[in-house]
XYZ file of C-alpha atoms in Angstrom:
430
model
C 4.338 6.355 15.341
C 5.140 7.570 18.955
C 9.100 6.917 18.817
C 9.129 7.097 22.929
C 11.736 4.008 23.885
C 13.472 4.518 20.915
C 15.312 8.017 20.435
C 18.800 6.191 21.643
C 18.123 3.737 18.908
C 17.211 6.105 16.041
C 18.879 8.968 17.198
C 22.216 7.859 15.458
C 20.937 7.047 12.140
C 17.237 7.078 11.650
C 15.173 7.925 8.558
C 17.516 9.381 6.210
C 16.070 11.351 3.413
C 17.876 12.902 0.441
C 16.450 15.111 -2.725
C 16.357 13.797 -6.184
C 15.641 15.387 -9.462
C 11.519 13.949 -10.110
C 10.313 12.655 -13.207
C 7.101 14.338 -13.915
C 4.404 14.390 -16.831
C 4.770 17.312 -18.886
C 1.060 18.717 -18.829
C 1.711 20.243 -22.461
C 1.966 16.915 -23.776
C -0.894 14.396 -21.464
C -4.415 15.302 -22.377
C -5.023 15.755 -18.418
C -2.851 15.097 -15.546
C -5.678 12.822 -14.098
C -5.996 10.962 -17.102
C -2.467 9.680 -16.606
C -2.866 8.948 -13.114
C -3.793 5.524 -11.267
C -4.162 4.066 -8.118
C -1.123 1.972 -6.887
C -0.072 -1.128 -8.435
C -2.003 -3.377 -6.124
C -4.969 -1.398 -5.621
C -6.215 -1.397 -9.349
C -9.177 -4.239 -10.231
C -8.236 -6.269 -12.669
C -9.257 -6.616 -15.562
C -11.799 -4.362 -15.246
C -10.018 -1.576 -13.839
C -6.451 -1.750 -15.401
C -8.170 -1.837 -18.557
C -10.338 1.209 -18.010
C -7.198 2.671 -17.234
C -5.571 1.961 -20.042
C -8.261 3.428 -22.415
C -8.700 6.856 -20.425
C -5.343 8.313 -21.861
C -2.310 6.584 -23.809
C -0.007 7.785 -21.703
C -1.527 6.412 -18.427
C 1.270 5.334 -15.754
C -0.272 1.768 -15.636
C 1.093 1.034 -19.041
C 4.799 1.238 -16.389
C 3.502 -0.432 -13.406
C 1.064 -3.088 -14.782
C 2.910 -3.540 -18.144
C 0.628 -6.468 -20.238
C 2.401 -8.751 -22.712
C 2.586 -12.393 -22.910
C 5.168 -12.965 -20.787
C 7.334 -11.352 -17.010
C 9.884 -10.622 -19.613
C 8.067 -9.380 -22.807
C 6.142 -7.082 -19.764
C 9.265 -6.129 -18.414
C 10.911 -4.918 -21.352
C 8.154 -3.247 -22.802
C 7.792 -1.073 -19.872
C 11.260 -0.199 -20.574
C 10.969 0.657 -23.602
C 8.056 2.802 -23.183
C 9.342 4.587 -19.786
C 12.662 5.673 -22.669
C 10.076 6.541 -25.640
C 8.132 8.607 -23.279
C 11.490 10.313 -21.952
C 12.611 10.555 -25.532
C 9.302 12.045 -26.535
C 9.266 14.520 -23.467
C 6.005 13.140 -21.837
C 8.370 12.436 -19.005
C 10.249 15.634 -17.895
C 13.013 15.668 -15.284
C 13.246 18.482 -12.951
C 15.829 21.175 -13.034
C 17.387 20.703 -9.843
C 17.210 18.051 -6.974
C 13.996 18.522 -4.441
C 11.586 16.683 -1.857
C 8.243 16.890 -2.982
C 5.046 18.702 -0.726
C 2.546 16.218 -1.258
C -1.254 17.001 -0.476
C -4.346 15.081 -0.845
C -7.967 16.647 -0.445
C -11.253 15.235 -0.496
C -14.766 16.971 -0.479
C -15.759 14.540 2.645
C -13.381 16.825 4.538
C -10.149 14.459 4.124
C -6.731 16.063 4.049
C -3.372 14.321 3.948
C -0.119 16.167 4.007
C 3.255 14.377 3.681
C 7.250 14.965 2.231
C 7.877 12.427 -0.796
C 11.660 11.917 -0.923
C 14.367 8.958 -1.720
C 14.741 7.329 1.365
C 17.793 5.078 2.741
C 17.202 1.741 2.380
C 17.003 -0.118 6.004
C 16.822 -3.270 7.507
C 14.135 -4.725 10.042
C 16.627 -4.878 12.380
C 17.403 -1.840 12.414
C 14.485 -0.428 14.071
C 13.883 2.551 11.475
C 11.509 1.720 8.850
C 9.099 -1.162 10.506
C 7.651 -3.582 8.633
C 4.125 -4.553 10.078
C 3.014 -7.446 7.022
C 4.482 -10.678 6.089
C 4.879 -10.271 2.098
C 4.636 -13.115 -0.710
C 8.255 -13.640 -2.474
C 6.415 -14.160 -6.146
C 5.136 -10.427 -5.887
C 8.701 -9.179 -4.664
C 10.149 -11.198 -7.502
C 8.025 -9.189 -9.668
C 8.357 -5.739 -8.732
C 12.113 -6.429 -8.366
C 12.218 -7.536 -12.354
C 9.869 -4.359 -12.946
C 12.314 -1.925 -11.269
C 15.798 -3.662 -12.771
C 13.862 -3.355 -16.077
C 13.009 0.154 -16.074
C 15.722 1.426 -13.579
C 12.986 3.893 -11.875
C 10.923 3.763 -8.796
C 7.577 4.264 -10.657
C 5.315 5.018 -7.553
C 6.212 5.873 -3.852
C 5.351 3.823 -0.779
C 3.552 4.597 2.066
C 4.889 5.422 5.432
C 3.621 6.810 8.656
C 5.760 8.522 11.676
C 4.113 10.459 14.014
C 6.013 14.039 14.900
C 4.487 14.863 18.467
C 5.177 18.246 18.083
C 9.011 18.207 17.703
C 9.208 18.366 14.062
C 8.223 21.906 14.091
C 10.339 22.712 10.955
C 8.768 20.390 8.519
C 5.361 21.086 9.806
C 6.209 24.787 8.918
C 7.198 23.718 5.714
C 4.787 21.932 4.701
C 2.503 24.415 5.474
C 4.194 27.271 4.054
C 4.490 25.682 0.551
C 0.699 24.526 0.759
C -0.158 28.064 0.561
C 1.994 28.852 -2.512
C 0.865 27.751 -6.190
C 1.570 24.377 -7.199
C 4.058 22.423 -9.385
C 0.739 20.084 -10.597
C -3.036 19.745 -9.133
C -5.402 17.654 -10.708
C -8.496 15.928 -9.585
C -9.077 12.010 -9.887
C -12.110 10.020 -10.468
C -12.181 9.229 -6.807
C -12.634 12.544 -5.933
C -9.287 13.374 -4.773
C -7.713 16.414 -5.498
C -3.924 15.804 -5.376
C -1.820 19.007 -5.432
C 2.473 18.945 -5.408
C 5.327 21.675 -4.312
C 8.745 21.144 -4.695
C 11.627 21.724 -1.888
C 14.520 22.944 -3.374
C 15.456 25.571 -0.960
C 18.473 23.807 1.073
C 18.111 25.276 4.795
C 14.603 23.769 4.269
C 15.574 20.479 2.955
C 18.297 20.601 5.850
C 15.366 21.108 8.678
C 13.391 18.355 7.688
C 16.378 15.941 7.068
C 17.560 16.949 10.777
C 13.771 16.282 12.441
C 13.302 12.980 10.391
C 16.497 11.648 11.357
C 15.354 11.600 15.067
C 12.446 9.555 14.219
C 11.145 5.944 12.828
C 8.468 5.164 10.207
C 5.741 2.525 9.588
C 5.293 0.963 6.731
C 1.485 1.863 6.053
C 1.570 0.875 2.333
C 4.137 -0.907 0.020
C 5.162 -3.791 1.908
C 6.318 -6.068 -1.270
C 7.863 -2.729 -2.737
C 10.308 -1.897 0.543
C 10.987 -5.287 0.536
C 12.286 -4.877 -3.861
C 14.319 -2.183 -2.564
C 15.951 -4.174 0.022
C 16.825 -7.012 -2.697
C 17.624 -4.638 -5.154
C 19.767 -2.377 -2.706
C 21.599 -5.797 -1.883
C 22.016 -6.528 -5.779
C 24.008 -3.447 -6.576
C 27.548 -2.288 -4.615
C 27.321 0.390 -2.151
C 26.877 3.576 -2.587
C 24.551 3.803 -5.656
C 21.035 5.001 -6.313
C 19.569 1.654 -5.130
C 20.828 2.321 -1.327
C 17.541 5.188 -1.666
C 13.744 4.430 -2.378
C 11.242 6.460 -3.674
C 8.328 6.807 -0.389
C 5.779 9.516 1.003
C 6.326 10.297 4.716
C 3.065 11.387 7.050
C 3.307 12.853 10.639
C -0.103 10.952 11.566
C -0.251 12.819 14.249
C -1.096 15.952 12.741
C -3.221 13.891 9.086
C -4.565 10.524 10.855
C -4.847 7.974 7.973
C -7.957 5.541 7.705
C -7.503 2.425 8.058
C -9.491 -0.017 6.086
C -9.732 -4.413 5.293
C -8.161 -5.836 2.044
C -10.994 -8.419 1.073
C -10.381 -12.225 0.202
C -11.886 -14.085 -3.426
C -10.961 -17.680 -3.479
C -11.613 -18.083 -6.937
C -12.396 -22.152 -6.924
C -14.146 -22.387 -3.822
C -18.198 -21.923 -3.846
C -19.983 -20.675 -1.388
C -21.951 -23.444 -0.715
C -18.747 -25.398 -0.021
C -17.164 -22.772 1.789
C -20.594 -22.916 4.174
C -20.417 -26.526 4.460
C -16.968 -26.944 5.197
C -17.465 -24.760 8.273
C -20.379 -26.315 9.745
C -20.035 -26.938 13.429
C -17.038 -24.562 13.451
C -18.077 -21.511 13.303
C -21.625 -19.776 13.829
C -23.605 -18.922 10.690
C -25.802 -16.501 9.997
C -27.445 -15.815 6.441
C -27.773 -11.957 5.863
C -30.622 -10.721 3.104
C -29.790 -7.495 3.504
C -27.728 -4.615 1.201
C -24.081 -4.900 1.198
C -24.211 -1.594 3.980
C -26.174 -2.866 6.536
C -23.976 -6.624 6.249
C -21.093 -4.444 6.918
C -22.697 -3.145 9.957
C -23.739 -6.479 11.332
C -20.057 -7.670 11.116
C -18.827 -4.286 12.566
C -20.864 -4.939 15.282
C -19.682 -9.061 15.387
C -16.418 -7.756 15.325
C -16.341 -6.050 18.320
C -16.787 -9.078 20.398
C -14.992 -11.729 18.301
C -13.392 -12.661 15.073
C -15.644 -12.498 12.642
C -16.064 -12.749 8.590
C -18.548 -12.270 5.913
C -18.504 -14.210 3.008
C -20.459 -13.815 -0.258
C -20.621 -14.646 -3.746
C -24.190 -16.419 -3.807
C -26.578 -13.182 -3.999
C -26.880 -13.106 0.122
C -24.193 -12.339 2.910
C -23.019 -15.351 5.186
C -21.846 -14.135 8.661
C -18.854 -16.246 10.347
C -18.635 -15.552 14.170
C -17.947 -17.444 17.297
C -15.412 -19.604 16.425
C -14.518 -22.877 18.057
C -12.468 -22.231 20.715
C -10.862 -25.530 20.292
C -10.335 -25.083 16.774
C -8.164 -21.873 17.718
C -6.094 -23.821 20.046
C -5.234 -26.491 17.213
C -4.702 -24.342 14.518
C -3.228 -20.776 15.717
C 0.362 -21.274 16.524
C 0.959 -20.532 20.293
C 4.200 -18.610 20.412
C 2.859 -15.307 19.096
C 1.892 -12.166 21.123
C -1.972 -12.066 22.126
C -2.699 -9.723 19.952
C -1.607 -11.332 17.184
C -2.794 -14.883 17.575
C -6.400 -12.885 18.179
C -6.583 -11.081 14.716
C -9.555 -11.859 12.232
C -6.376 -12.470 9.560
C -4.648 -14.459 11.534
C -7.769 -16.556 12.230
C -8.721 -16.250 8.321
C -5.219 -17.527 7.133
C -4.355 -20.011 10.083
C -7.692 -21.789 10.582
C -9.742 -21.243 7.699
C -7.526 -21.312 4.902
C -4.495 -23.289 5.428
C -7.267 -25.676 8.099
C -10.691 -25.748 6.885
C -10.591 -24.678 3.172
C -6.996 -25.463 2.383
C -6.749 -23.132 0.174
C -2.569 -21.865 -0.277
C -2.640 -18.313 0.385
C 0.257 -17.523 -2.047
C -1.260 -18.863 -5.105
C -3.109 -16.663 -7.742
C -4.846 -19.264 -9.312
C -6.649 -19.977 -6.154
C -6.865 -16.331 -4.150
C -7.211 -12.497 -4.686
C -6.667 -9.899 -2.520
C -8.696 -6.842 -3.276
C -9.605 -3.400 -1.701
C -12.792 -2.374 -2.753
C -15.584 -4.474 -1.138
C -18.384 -4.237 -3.681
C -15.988 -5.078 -6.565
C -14.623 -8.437 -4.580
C -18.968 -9.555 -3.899
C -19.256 -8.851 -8.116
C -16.316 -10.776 -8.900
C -17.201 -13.738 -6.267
C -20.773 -13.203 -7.749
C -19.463 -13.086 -11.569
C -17.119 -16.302 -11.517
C -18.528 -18.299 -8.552
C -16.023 -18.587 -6.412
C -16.216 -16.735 -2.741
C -15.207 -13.772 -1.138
C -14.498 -13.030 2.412
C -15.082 -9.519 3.853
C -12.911 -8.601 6.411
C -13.253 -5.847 9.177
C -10.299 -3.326 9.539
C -8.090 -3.363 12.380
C -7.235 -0.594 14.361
C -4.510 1.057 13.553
C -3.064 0.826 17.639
C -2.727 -3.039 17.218
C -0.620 -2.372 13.889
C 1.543 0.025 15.795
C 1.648 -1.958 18.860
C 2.892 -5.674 16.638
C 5.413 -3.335 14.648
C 7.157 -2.153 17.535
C 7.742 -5.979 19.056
C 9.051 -6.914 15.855
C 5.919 -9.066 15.096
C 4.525 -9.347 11.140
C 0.815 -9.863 10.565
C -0.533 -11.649 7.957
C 0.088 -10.466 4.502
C -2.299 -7.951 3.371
C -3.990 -7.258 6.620
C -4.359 -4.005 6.627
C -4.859 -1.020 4.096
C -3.874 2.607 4.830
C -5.103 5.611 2.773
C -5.697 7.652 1.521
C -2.715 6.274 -0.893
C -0.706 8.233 -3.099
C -1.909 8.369 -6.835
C 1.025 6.798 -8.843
C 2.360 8.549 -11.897
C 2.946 12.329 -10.149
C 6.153 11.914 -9.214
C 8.669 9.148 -10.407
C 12.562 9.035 -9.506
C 14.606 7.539 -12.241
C 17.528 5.728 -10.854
C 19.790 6.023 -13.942
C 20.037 9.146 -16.183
């Protein structure tokens, strides 16, 4: 993000990266490296999803990031135990010496993401370096946080965005240099992604990049709930230790953009039909018989001149625009930037779900939060409940509420492409 305003602030200590020795797959011993692979913790459907995952190798990572056993304990332990056995077996190989990591991502639709993954110094808000830009959910810290003291690792790396505007000439070169060179690992994924991975061991190189990152701040494009388990777990342990350092992936968006795209909404208890009449005379609606496309295009268009939502579940598409304006005024707290109080999430938690549906947003039981679109209309469809379609924000409004210090609502926004967990793990204890 443009760092103008703020080179005083950050100039002292800003993002503070160090090398570590990675915990990798050994491909001699995994049937394919893309087998083993997954999508971040939050992004897999479940159960659909985690268990395909499961089946497509033994050895896949979700077995340490989405454990399954009776019980938080009973999951907690046996990812343990099977992050040792697979260290004992040599699955898991550490690398010789201490690196950062050259991290590229490639897709046939002419995508291509670039970024340094590294342990990074654990910050507060406050501090101005690493900004938050969601409001997270204290049950989901609670769990990561068990996951992590469990296993002692950072199993998957966050997300963050800084944008370089041309003064971080040496990790640019870097990065580039190494992308032309053969890799550590590249392996394809069933999304289509080809993810390839360099190591930087050579220390005038490491030394450039930790010099230009140090003059610069980062956003927190992915991994909210897990920057906020490092923080706890940084707090938990005496300074200095390996807890004071989290595993993330840097970007310069300024030279790979990300895409920005909604996290959807399934209120598992809540029909449609009551979800339609509870709004009645609040909002305008409009039924949609039309393919799940060309709804998205109607509320990209609705969007653009309003908040706007579609919900589904019932076999057609239900568009929510036009909102009462005195309905806003009661329900949207007042003492929030513009551009806050004017987002389709804050409208969607504020009005519709703690107002009109009263449905608590931090309960599982009675909400999901899920990425891909078509998967939250099955699931609505499947069990009867609703979901909401959101449309994305830009990413300027993100940038623009992180810098005043100002949290949307949780799970706002999603950033990608993501990093595919299980290339790359940093094990906190030998």
């Amino acid at each position: 993000m443009n760092t103008a305003g703020h080179s005083e602030a950050t100039a002292r200590r800003g993002l503070e990266l160090i090398p570590f020795r990675g915990l990798r797959y050994d491909p001699d011993r995994v049937g394919s490296l893309s087998a083993v692979t997954s999508p971040p913790y939050d992004v897999v459907v479940r159960p659909d999803g985690l268990h395909h995952l499961q089946d497509s190798d033994p050895y896949n990572i979700v077995r340490l990031i989405l454990p399954q056993a009776p019980t938080p304990t009973d999951r907690n332990e046996q990812a343990s135990d099977t992050l040792r056995r697979w260290q004992a077996e040599g699955v898991l190989t550490t690398d010789p010496e201490p690196g950062l990591y050259v991290y590229e991502q490639r897709h046939a639709d002419g995508m291509l993401q670039r970024g340094i993954i590294g342990a990074l110094r654990v910050s507060d808000p406050a501090e101005g370096v690493v900004l938050p830009h969601e409001d997270v959910m204290p049950h989901v810290v609670a769990d990561r946080a068990a996951l992590m003291r469990a296993t002692s690792a950072n199993l998957e790396p966050l997300l963050l965005t800084y944008r370089g505007n041309g003064s971080t000439a040496t990790t640019a070169e870097v990065v580039e240099r190494l992308a032309g060179k053969p890799p550590l690992l590249s392996t394809t994924t069933e999304d289509g992604y080809n993810h390839r991975l360099w190591s930087v061991t050579d220390p005038s190189d490491v030394t450039g990049i930790q010099s230009e990152l140090a003059r610069h701040q980062a956003l927190i494009a992915d991994g909210h709930h897990r920057w906020a388990t490092y923080r706890r777990l940084r707090a938990e342990h005496p300074s200095p230790s390996p807890w004071d350092y989290g595993l993330v992936l840097l970007v310069d968006t300024a030279r790979y953009p990300l895409r920005v795209r909604a996290i959807h909404r399934l209120l598992h208890a809540l029909p449609v039909a009551d979800a339609l009449t509870a709004v009645e005379g609040l909002f305008r609606v409009r039924r949609l018989d039309v393919p799940l496309a060309e709804a998205l295009e109607v509320l990209a268009d609705a969007a653009c001149a309003g908040n706007a939502f579609l919900l589904a579940g019932d076999g057609a598409f239900h568009l929510l625009d036009h909102p009462d304006a005195d309905l806003l005024a009661r329900t949207i707290p007042a003492d929030r930037p513009a551009a806050w109080r004017t987002l389709d999430a804050t409208v969607l938690h504020a009005t519709l779900l703690d107002h009109v549906w009263r449905i608590p947003e931090d309960s599982p039981a009675h909400i999901a939060y899920i990425h891909d679109t078509a998967a939250t209309v099955a699931k609505a469809e499947h069990d009867g409940g609703t979901a909401v379609l959101m449309h994305p924000v830009r990413e300027e409004v993100v940038r623009d509420l992180a810098r005043q210090g100002v949290t949307m609502p949780r799970k706002s926004t999603s950033f990608g492409p993501k990093p595919a967990s299980g290339l790359v793990l940093r094990a906190l204890e030998p």
